Every structure is written in C-alpha cells, then in structure tokens.
Amino acid sequence: VICNLRKSVVDNTKFIMQNNLDFETIKIGDSIPELVKAPITRTQLALFAGASGDHNPIHLDDAEAQAGGLSGVIAHGMLNMAFLAQVLTEWLPQTAVRSFKSRFAAMAYPGDIITCKGVVSGKNNESGENLLELDLLAENQNGEVLLKGSATVVLN
C-alpha cells in the first residue's frame, strides 16, 4: 500500500507539473476547465441502471415515470453526480481529490446537455499540502442548476 501511495503522489506531482498548475498563481475566483457532456440518452440511462443496480422505472419507462407524477423519464441523480465528479478528474488526477460533496437541485431528462463547472473558493496549506477549495455546479442547456457541490483538492 505504501508503494501505491508513493506512486500516486509522484503521478500527481508529474501531472501538475506537466499541466503548469501552480498553487501560488491560482487565485480565488479562478475557474477550472468546464466539462460539457453529450446529450443524455435513454441507452445511457439503461446502461447506468445496469452498472449502478438502480433499476427504478422512473429512469427507464415513461408510463411509470408519469404514474409517479413526472413528465417522463428522468436521469439518475447519481449519473449527474458522476458528471460533476468528472469535472475534477478531467482537471486533476483522482488521487488529488480529498473530498467531494454535492446536493441535488433539479432533475435532468433525456436530451439534456449537462455542463459542469468549478470555481476556486479557497486556498490553504495544511500539513504540508497545498489545498484548494472549489465550488462546483452542474447545469442543463437552459442554465438550470441540477447539482451544487464542493470539493477539496491537493495541488503539490
């Protein structure tokens, strides 16, 4: 385990250096690169249901979703949460993520294009680690916020 941890730290440092990410020059209010996902498809929802074990019919069957008071099938909340986490791991290696939290705000539907964003909201050094606090959000093509979140990442 120690070898794997050391390798992760080395890989993280190498990635940060190759991408010119410098803790000293990153400022509160800076944005991280956005992640724009392709439109959500029913096939994607069926595949996610299989992968996650969440076969709730509101994600797969319009009639069942409508019987539950919805206008039709909705995307899994956890799929949208995965997109929000992906905005972090597209920017930094997974090993850099120290914490990740999110709250659902609205539903996503087949055809929605999800854009995930992040802004640096804090910086500090704890136990020799350069930490960035990030405010995150995922919104649809109409600008409706689907998820709000936060994360702490290490940038050493």
C-alpha angles and dihedrals in degrees: 000000000000090000091052091048092050091048090051092052091048092047090048092050092046091050093049092049093047091051095046094238108162121184091208095055097042109097135199105266094035114133126227119223112287121240116217115191125207115255112291111255133200088238089057090051092050091049091047090049089055094046095045100035089234102132095161103153093228085077095049113025126054094203092053092046091050091048086057092054098262126125090237143307116346129201119253110266089224090057089058090045089054089053090052091051090048091062086066097046092047087057101038135012115273089247089067094063111098099171139001129187133172142177126206114238105168142356128266124216137201107284094031117133109216121209118192121200139179136194128193106246101170146009131200144146117238124177091341095310122120103223129194122197114211134195110213136192140175120207137177127239090275093057093253110149111237099174137013120198149155137218142186117216132181119231108186 
